Amino acid sequence: MKTVRLTMAQALVRYLTAQRIVIDHEEVPLFAGVFAIFGHGNVTCLGEALEPVQDDLPTWRGQNEQSMALAAIGYAKAKKRRQIMVSLSSIGPGATNMVTAAGVAMANRLPILILAGDTFASRIPDPVLQQIEQFDDPTLSVNDCFKPVVRYWDRISRPEQIITSLPQAVATMLDPATCGPAFLGLAQDAQAEAYDYPEVFFEKTVHRIPRARPDADSIREAVSLIRKAKKPLLIAGGGVHWSLANEAVGAFAEKHNVPVAETINGRTALVHDHPMNVGPVGINGSASANTLAREADVILAVGTRLQDFVTGSWTLFSENARFIGLNAARFDAVKHRSLAVVGDAMVGIEEMSDALTDWRAPDTWSKKGAREYGAWNALIDKNSGPTNAEVPSYAQVVGAINRICDPTDLALTAAGGLPGELCQNWRAKTTATFDCEFGYSCMGYEISGAWGAKMADPDRDVISMIGDGSYLMMNSDIYSTVLTGHKLIIVVMDNGGFAVINRLQNAKGSKSFNNLLADCRVKELVEVDFEKHAASMGAHAETVHSIGELEQAFSRAKQADRTSVIVVKVQPYQWTPGDAWWETGVPEVSKRKEVRAARAEHEDGKGKQRVGV
């Protein structure tokens, strides 16, 4: 066997550059690039290995390890999980900074390869800089923190171990059933050690995303159940996007007269005016989709993990409703006693459609969906339409941007009040034009994730909508986008603190406390000048005071040659109404009558929950 002598770090990089994937009949790199902040745990070995190959595997320097990994996740989302970014750090705090991002990728079933330096396998120089010592277990390092939030975890303490570990990590990330983050901890001495690697290990490997076909019996059972349905509802989740099943779902719905509701991650699976679209479902959803969900007798859940915001903490559906879970992951397919159809969304929906032949749901049901959706759209027109208000609402800002943006622009947000306002008020002009990170609800994804999404598709504008609270948590990738030339349009909505949590606090009977800045323990209430702050990082920045000024600023941002930040004050108490219940902890005992009333409402909601497994 022919061999080549390389350090472990050199061999790892060479292996990554040899991995390819076919997308739209074109062979492209599987690993499109590396986000890196170098430290003593990776600069001398991984840095040495990455520098010569930067034309094939470009390295991008971020400002924070967490934000780099979030950018990698935004990239993977925009690429529909078909290309992967690497995020690497030194040891210690650089590594633990990425744990939050790993949780984001894990919750959203997204691939990212995380590489972190580790302590020395020899232990001779222990304790080393940034090492946390466990008195009773010297094998532990902070890298063990990743174990609950990744699909694949390994610690490389000998150079030859990557020969078996790397292929398993890649296979995990590419399998739709197990897709998620993979982590390798790289001992500092092992990174530098040389080994005679088989040359075949570095041969070009061309990957394809497998489309697992569902079991024929499960398809037959699902079809039999659907045929009996009088009020079927299809719920489109994020898996519709990952499977590229948008057209298949739309065609199924039209052929069989089945209304379609979308989850948060499934938003823009269909265009807004698709004849079978009834809107987003759940707590951040529409009254139209929720009305149908309450009456549906068969729910075909496609590519969704049925998060509590989608199910109204399992109060949204009839206890007699039957679920069919079409999902690549068996874990998600069987939830709530679903008839599990384990397989690819596109293949599964097409095979169901073929087997249903000429079956169609009753027209009375689809017509009801159209009526409810029409009423919902009238409400959205009222809430998000043009206004002369001195201080607009979230919905009015979202509506203004939506009206004038290009059809292919990507709207992106995460956490706080914007997921609800965007899910409810954004109208898709084309499919796959919406990214709301709400699986982990990670504040800070808004700008970093947008950076990654722009890298993935430089030809369209990415519109990051972010609240003042999230902006203050993580904003440094504004500077990254200016440095790298990945232009974003960032709309900062300033409502004076964590307004949506203040809303929840009040709704559950508590006084406003420690959320809005005005209700915090502060010596002097000083407003942040977001415009100057963004400008100091090289962005074009301006503050607007009306919807008219916002529209003009957005047009200027469209023409700008670099990232543009638009700052607008918004109402902290004006929200798009929802009609679904959400379970949160409410005190059983309180001196406040408002809390006691909220507890009574909580008990009522608990009594309506559909108890599943």
Coordinates of N, CA and C in Angstrom, one line a residue, residues 155-288:
R155 N -12.5 12.2 20.2 CA -11.3 12.9 20.6 C -10.1 12.2 19.9
I156 N -9.4 13.0 19.2 CA -8.3 12.4 18.4 C -7.0 12.5 19.2
S157 N -6.5 11.4 19.7 CA -5.3 11.4 20.5 C -4.1 10.8 19.9
R158 N -4.4 10.1 18.7 CA -3.3 9.5 17.9 C -3.6 9.9 16.4
P159 N -2.5 10.1 15.6 CA -2.8 10.6 14.3 C -3.5 9.7 13.4
E160 N -3.4 8.4 13.6 CA -4.1 7.4 12.7 C -5.6 7.3 13.0
Q161 N -6.0 7.9 14.1 CA -7.4 7.7 14.5 C -8.4 8.4 13.5
I162 N -7.9 9.5 12.8 CA -8.8 10.2 11.8 C -9.1 9.3 10.6
I163 N -8.4 8.2 10.4 CA -8.7 7.3 9.3 C -10.1 6.7 9.4
T164 N -10.4 6.4 10.6 CA -11.7 5.8 10.9 C -12.8 6.8 11.3
S165 N -12.3 7.9 12.0 CA -13.2 8.9 12.5 C -13.8 9.8 11.5
L166 N -13.0 10.4 10.6 CA -13.5 11.3 9.6 C -14.6 10.8 8.7
P167 N -14.5 9.6 8.2 CA -15.6 9.1 7.3 C -16.9 8.9 8.1
Q168 N -16.8 8.6 9.4 CA -18.0 8.4 10.2 C -18.6 9.8 10.4
A169 N -17.8 10.8 10.7 CA -18.3 12.1 10.9 C -19.0 12.7 9.6
V170 N -18.4 12.4 8.5 CA -19.0 12.9 7.2 C -20.3 12.2 7.0
A171 N -20.3 10.8 7.2 CA -21.5 10.1 6.9 C -22.7 10.5 7.8
T172 N -22.4 10.8 9.1 CA -23.4 11.3 10.0 C -24.0 12.6 9.5
M173 N -23.2 13.5 9.0 CA -23.7 14.8 8.6 C -24.5 14.8 7.3
L174 N -24.2 13.8 6.5 CA -24.9 13.7 5.2 C -26.1 12.8 5.2
D175 N -26.3 12.0 6.2 CA -27.5 11.1 6.3 C -28.7 12.0 6.8
P176 N -29.7 12.1 6.0 CA -30.9 12.9 6.5 C -31.5 12.5 7.8
A177 N -31.3 11.2 8.1 CA -31.9 10.7 9.4 C -31.0 11.1 10.6
T178 N -29.7 11.4 10.4 CA -28.9 11.7 11.6 C -28.2 13.0 11.4
C179 N -28.6 13.8 10.4 CA -27.9 15.0 10.1 C -27.9 16.0 11.3
G180 N -26.7 16.5 11.6 CA -26.5 17.4 12.7 C -25.0 17.7 12.8
P181 N -24.6 18.4 13.9 CA -23.2 18.7 14.0 C -22.3 17.5 14.4
A182 N -21.1 17.6 13.9 CA -20.1 16.6 14.2 C -18.9 17.3 14.9
F183 N -18.3 16.7 15.9 CA -17.2 17.4 16.7 C -16.0 16.5 16.8
L184 N -14.9 17.0 16.6 CA -13.6 16.4 16.8 C -12.7 17.2 17.7
G185 N -12.3 16.7 18.8 CA -11.3 17.3 19.7 C -9.9 16.8 19.3
L186 N -9.0 17.8 19.1 CA -7.7 17.4 18.5 C -6.6 17.7 19.5
A187 N -6.1 16.7 20.1 CA -5.0 16.8 21.0 C -3.9 17.6 20.4
Q188 N -3.3 18.5 21.1 CA -2.3 19.4 20.6 C -1.0 18.6 20.1
D189 N -0.6 17.7 20.8 CA 0.6 16.9 20.4 C 0.2 16.0 19.2
A190 N -1.0 15.4 19.2 CA -1.4 14.6 18.1 C -1.5 15.3 16.8
Q191 N -1.9 16.6 16.9 CA -2.0 17.4 15.6 C -0.6 17.5 14.9
A192 N 0.4 17.5 15.7 CA 1.8 17.7 15.2 C 2.5 16.4 14.8
E193 N 1.9 15.3 15.3 CA 2.6 14.0 15.0 C 2.4 13.5 13.6
A194 N 3.4 12.9 13.0 CA 3.3 12.4 11.6 C 3.0 10.9 11.6
Y195 N 2.4 10.5 10.5 CA 2.0 9.1 10.3 C 2.0 8.8 8.8
D196 N 2.3 7.6 8.5 CA 2.3 7.2 7.1 C 0.9 6.8 6.7
Y197 N 0.2 7.7 6.1 CA -1.2 7.5 5.8 C -1.3 6.8 4.4
P198 N -2.3 5.9 4.3 CA -2.5 5.3 2.9 C -3.0 6.4 2.0
E199 N -2.4 6.4 0.8 CA -2.7 7.4 -0.2 C -4.2 7.3 -0.6
V200 N -4.8 6.1 -0.5 CA -6.2 6.0 -0.9 C -7.1 6.7 0.0
F201 N -6.7 7.0 1.2 CA -7.5 7.8 2.2 C -7.8 9.2 1.6
F202 N -6.9 9.6 0.7 CA -7.1 11.0 0.2 C -7.6 11.0 -1.2
E203 N -8.1 9.9 -1.7 CA -8.6 9.9 -3.1 C -9.9 10.7 -3.1
K204 N -10.2 11.3 -4.2 CA -11.5 12.1 -4.3 C -12.7 11.2 -4.1
T205 N -13.6 11.7 -3.2 CA -14.8 10.9 -2.9 C -16.0 11.8 -3.2
V206 N -16.9 11.4 -4.1 CA -18.0 12.1 -4.5 C -19.2 11.6 -3.8
H207 N -19.9 12.5 -3.0 CA -21.0 12.1 -2.2 C -22.3 12.5 -2.8
R208 N -23.4 11.8 -2.5 CA -24.7 12.2 -2.9 C -25.6 12.0 -1.7
I209 N -26.6 13.0 -1.5 CA -27.5 12.8 -0.4 C -28.4 11.7 -0.7
P210 N -28.5 10.7 0.2 CA -29.4 9.6 -0.1 C -30.9 9.9 0.1
R211 N -31.7 9.4 -0.7 CA -33.1 9.5 -0.6 C -33.7 8.2 -0.2
A212 N -33.9 8.0 1.1 CA -34.4 6.7 1.6 C -35.9 6.6 1.3
R213 N -36.2 5.5 0.6 CA -37.6 5.2 0.2 C -38.3 4.6 1.4
P214 N -39.5 5.1 1.7 CA -40.3 4.6 2.8 C -40.7 3.1 2.5
D215 N -40.9 2.4 3.6 CA -41.4 1.0 3.5 C -42.7 1.0 2.8
A216 N -42.9 0.1 1.8 CA -44.1 0.0 1.0 C -45.4 -0.2 1.9
D217 N -45.3 -1.0 2.9 CA -46.4 -1.2 3.8 C -46.8 0.1 4.5
S218 N -45.9 0.9 4.9 CA -46.2 2.1 5.6 C -46.9 3.1 4.7
I219 N -46.5 3.1 3.4 CA -47.1 3.9 2.4 C -48.6 3.5 2.2
R220 N -48.8 2.2 2.1 CA -50.1 1.7 2.0 C -51.0 2.0 3.2
E221 N -50.5 1.9 4.4 CA -51.3 2.2 5.6 C -51.6 3.7 5.6
A222 N -50.6 4.5 5.2 CA -50.9 6.0 5.2 C -51.9 6.4 4.2
V223 N -51.9 5.8 3.0 CA -52.8 6.1 2.0 C -54.2 5.6 2.4
S224 N -54.3 4.5 3.1 CA -55.6 4.0 3.5 C -56.2 5.0 4.6
L225 N -55.4 5.5 5.4 CA -55.8 6.5 6.4 C -56.3 7.8 5.8
I226 N -55.5 8.2 4.8 CA -55.8 9.5 4.1 C -57.1 9.4 3.4
R227 N -57.4 8.2 2.8 CA -58.6 8.0 2.0 C -59.9 8.2 2.9
K228 N -59.7 7.9 4.2 CA -60.9 8.0 5.1 C -61.1 9.4 5.6
A229 N -60.1 10.3 5.4 CA -60.1 11.6 5.9 C -61.2 12.5 5.3
K230 N -61.9 13.2 6.1 CA -62.8 14.2 5.6 C -62.2 15.6 5.7
K231 N -61.3 15.8 6.6 CA -60.7 17.1 6.9 C -59.2 16.9 7.0
P232 N -58.5 16.5 6.0 CA -57.0 16.3 6.1 C -56.3 17.6 6.1
L233 N -55.1 17.7 6.7 CA -54.3 18.8 6.7 C -52.8 18.4 6.6
L234 N -52.1 19.0 5.7 CA -50.7 18.7 5.5 C -49.9 19.8 6.3
I235 N -49.0 19.4 7.1 CA -48.1 20.4 7.8 C -46.7 20.2 7.2
A236 N -46.2 21.3 6.6 CA -44.9 21.3 5.9 C -43.9 21.8 6.9
G237 N -42.9 21.0 7.2 CA -41.8 21.4 8.1 C -40.5 21.7 7.3
G238 N -39.5 21.9 8.1 CA -38.2 22.2 7.5 C -37.6 21.1 6.6
G239 N -38.0 19.9 6.9 CA -37.6 18.8 6.0 C -38.1 18.9 4.6
V240 N -39.1 19.6 4.3 CA -39.6 19.9 3.0 C -38.5 20.6 2.2
H241 N -37.9 21.6 2.9 CA -36.8 22.4 2.3 C -35.6 21.5 2.1
W242 N -35.2 20.7 3.1 CA -34.0 19.9 3.0 C -34.1 18.9 1.9
S243 N -35.3 18.3 1.7 CA -35.5 17.3 0.7 C -35.7 17.9 -0.7
L244 N -35.8 19.2 -0.8 CA -36.1 19.9 -2.0 C -37.5 19.5 -2.5
A245 N -38.4 19.3 -1.5 CA -39.7 18.7 -1.8 C -40.8 19.8 -2.0
N246 N -40.4 21.1 -2.2 CA -41.4 22.1 -2.3 C -42.4 21.9 -3.4
E247 N -41.9 21.6 -4.6 CA -42.9 21.4 -5.7 C -43.7 20.2 -5.5
A248 N -43.1 19.1 -4.9 CA -43.9 17.9 -4.7 C -45.0 18.1 -3.7
V249 N -44.7 18.8 -2.7 CA -45.8 19.1 -1.7 C -46.9 20.0 -2.3
G250 N -46.5 21.0 -3.0 CA -47.5 21.8 -3.7 C -48.3 21.0 -4.7
A251 N -47.7 20.2 -5.4 CA -48.4 19.4 -6.4 C -49.4 18.4 -5.7
F252 N -48.9 17.7 -4.6 CA -49.8 16.8 -3.8 C -51.0 17.6 -3.3
A253 N -50.8 18.8 -2.8 CA -51.9 19.5 -2.2 C -52.9 19.9 -3.3
E254 N -52.5 20.3 -4.4 CA -53.4 20.7 -5.5 C -54.2 19.5 -6.1
K255 N -53.4 18.4 -6.3 CA -54.0 17.2 -6.9 C -55.1 16.6 -6.0
H256 N -54.8 16.6 -4.6 CA -55.7 15.9 -3.7 C -56.5 16.9 -2.8
N257 N -56.4 18.2 -3.2 CA -57.3 19.2 -2.5 C -57.1 19.2 -1.0
V258 N -55.8 19.1 -0.6 CA -55.4 19.1 0.8 C -54.8 20.4 1.2
P259 N -55.4 21.2 2.2 CA -54.8 22.4 2.7 C -53.4 22.2 3.3
V260 N -52.5 23.2 3.1 CA -51.2 23.1 3.7 C -50.9 24.2 4.7
A261 N -50.4 23.8 5.8 CA -50.0 24.8 6.8 C -48.5 24.6 7.0
E262 N -47.8 25.6 7.4 CA -46.3 25.6 7.5 C -45.9 25.8 8.9
T263 N -44.8 25.1 9.3 CA -44.2 25.3 10.6 C -43.2 26.5 10.4
I264 N -42.6 26.9 11.5 CA -41.7 28.1 11.5 C -40.5 27.7 10.5
N265 N -39.9 26.6 10.7 CA -38.8 26.2 9.8 C -39.3 25.8 8.4
G266 N -40.6 25.5 8.3 CA -41.1 25.2 7.0 C -41.7 26.4 6.2
R267 N -41.6 27.6 6.8 CA -42.2 28.7 6.1 C -41.5 28.9 4.8
T268 N -42.3 29.4 3.9 CA -42.0 29.5 2.4 C -41.8 28.2 1.7
A269 N -42.3 27.1 2.3 CA -42.3 25.9 1.5 C -43.2 26.1 0.3
L270 N -44.3 26.9 0.5 CA -45.1 27.3 -0.7 C -45.1 28.8 -0.8
V271 N -45.4 29.3 -1.9 CA -45.5 30.8 -2.0 C -46.8 31.2 -1.3
H272 N -46.8 32.5 -0.9 CA -47.9 32.9 -0.1 C -49.3 32.7 -0.8
D273 N -49.4 32.9 -2.1 CA -50.7 32.9 -2.8 C -50.9 31.5 -3.4
H274 N -50.2 30.5 -3.0 CA -50.5 29.1 -3.5 C -51.9 28.8 -3.1
P275 N -52.7 28.2 -4.0 CA -54.1 28.0 -3.8 C -54.5 27.1 -2.5
M276 N -53.5 26.3 -2.1 CA -53.8 25.4 -1.0 C -53.1 25.9 0.3
N277 N -52.4 27.0 0.3 CA -51.7 27.5 1.4 C -52.8 28.1 2.4
V278 N -52.7 27.7 3.7 CA -53.6 28.3 4.7 C -52.8 29.0 5.8
G279 N -51.5 29.2 5.6 CA -50.7 30.0 6.5 C -49.9 29.2 7.5
P280 N -49.1 29.9 8.3 CA -48.3 29.2 9.3 C -49.2 28.7 10.5
V281 N -48.7 27.7 11.1 CA -49.5 27.0 12.1 C -48.9 27.2 13.5
G282 N -49.7 27.3 14.5 CA -49.1 27.3 15.9 C -49.2 28.6 16.6
I283 N -48.3 28.7 17.6 CA -48.3 29.9 18.5 C -47.9 31.1 17.7
N284 N -46.9 31.0 16.8 CA -46.5 32.1 15.9 C -47.2 32.0 14.6
G285 N -48.4 31.3 14.6 CA -49.0 31.1 13.3 C -50.3 31.9 13.1
S286 N -51.1 31.5 12.1 CA -52.2 32.2 11.7 C -53.5 31.6 12.2
A287 N -54.5 32.4 12.4 CA -55.8 31.9 12.8 C -56.4 31.0 11.8
S288 N -56.1 31.2 10.5 CA -56.6 30.3 9.5 C -56.0 28.9 9.6

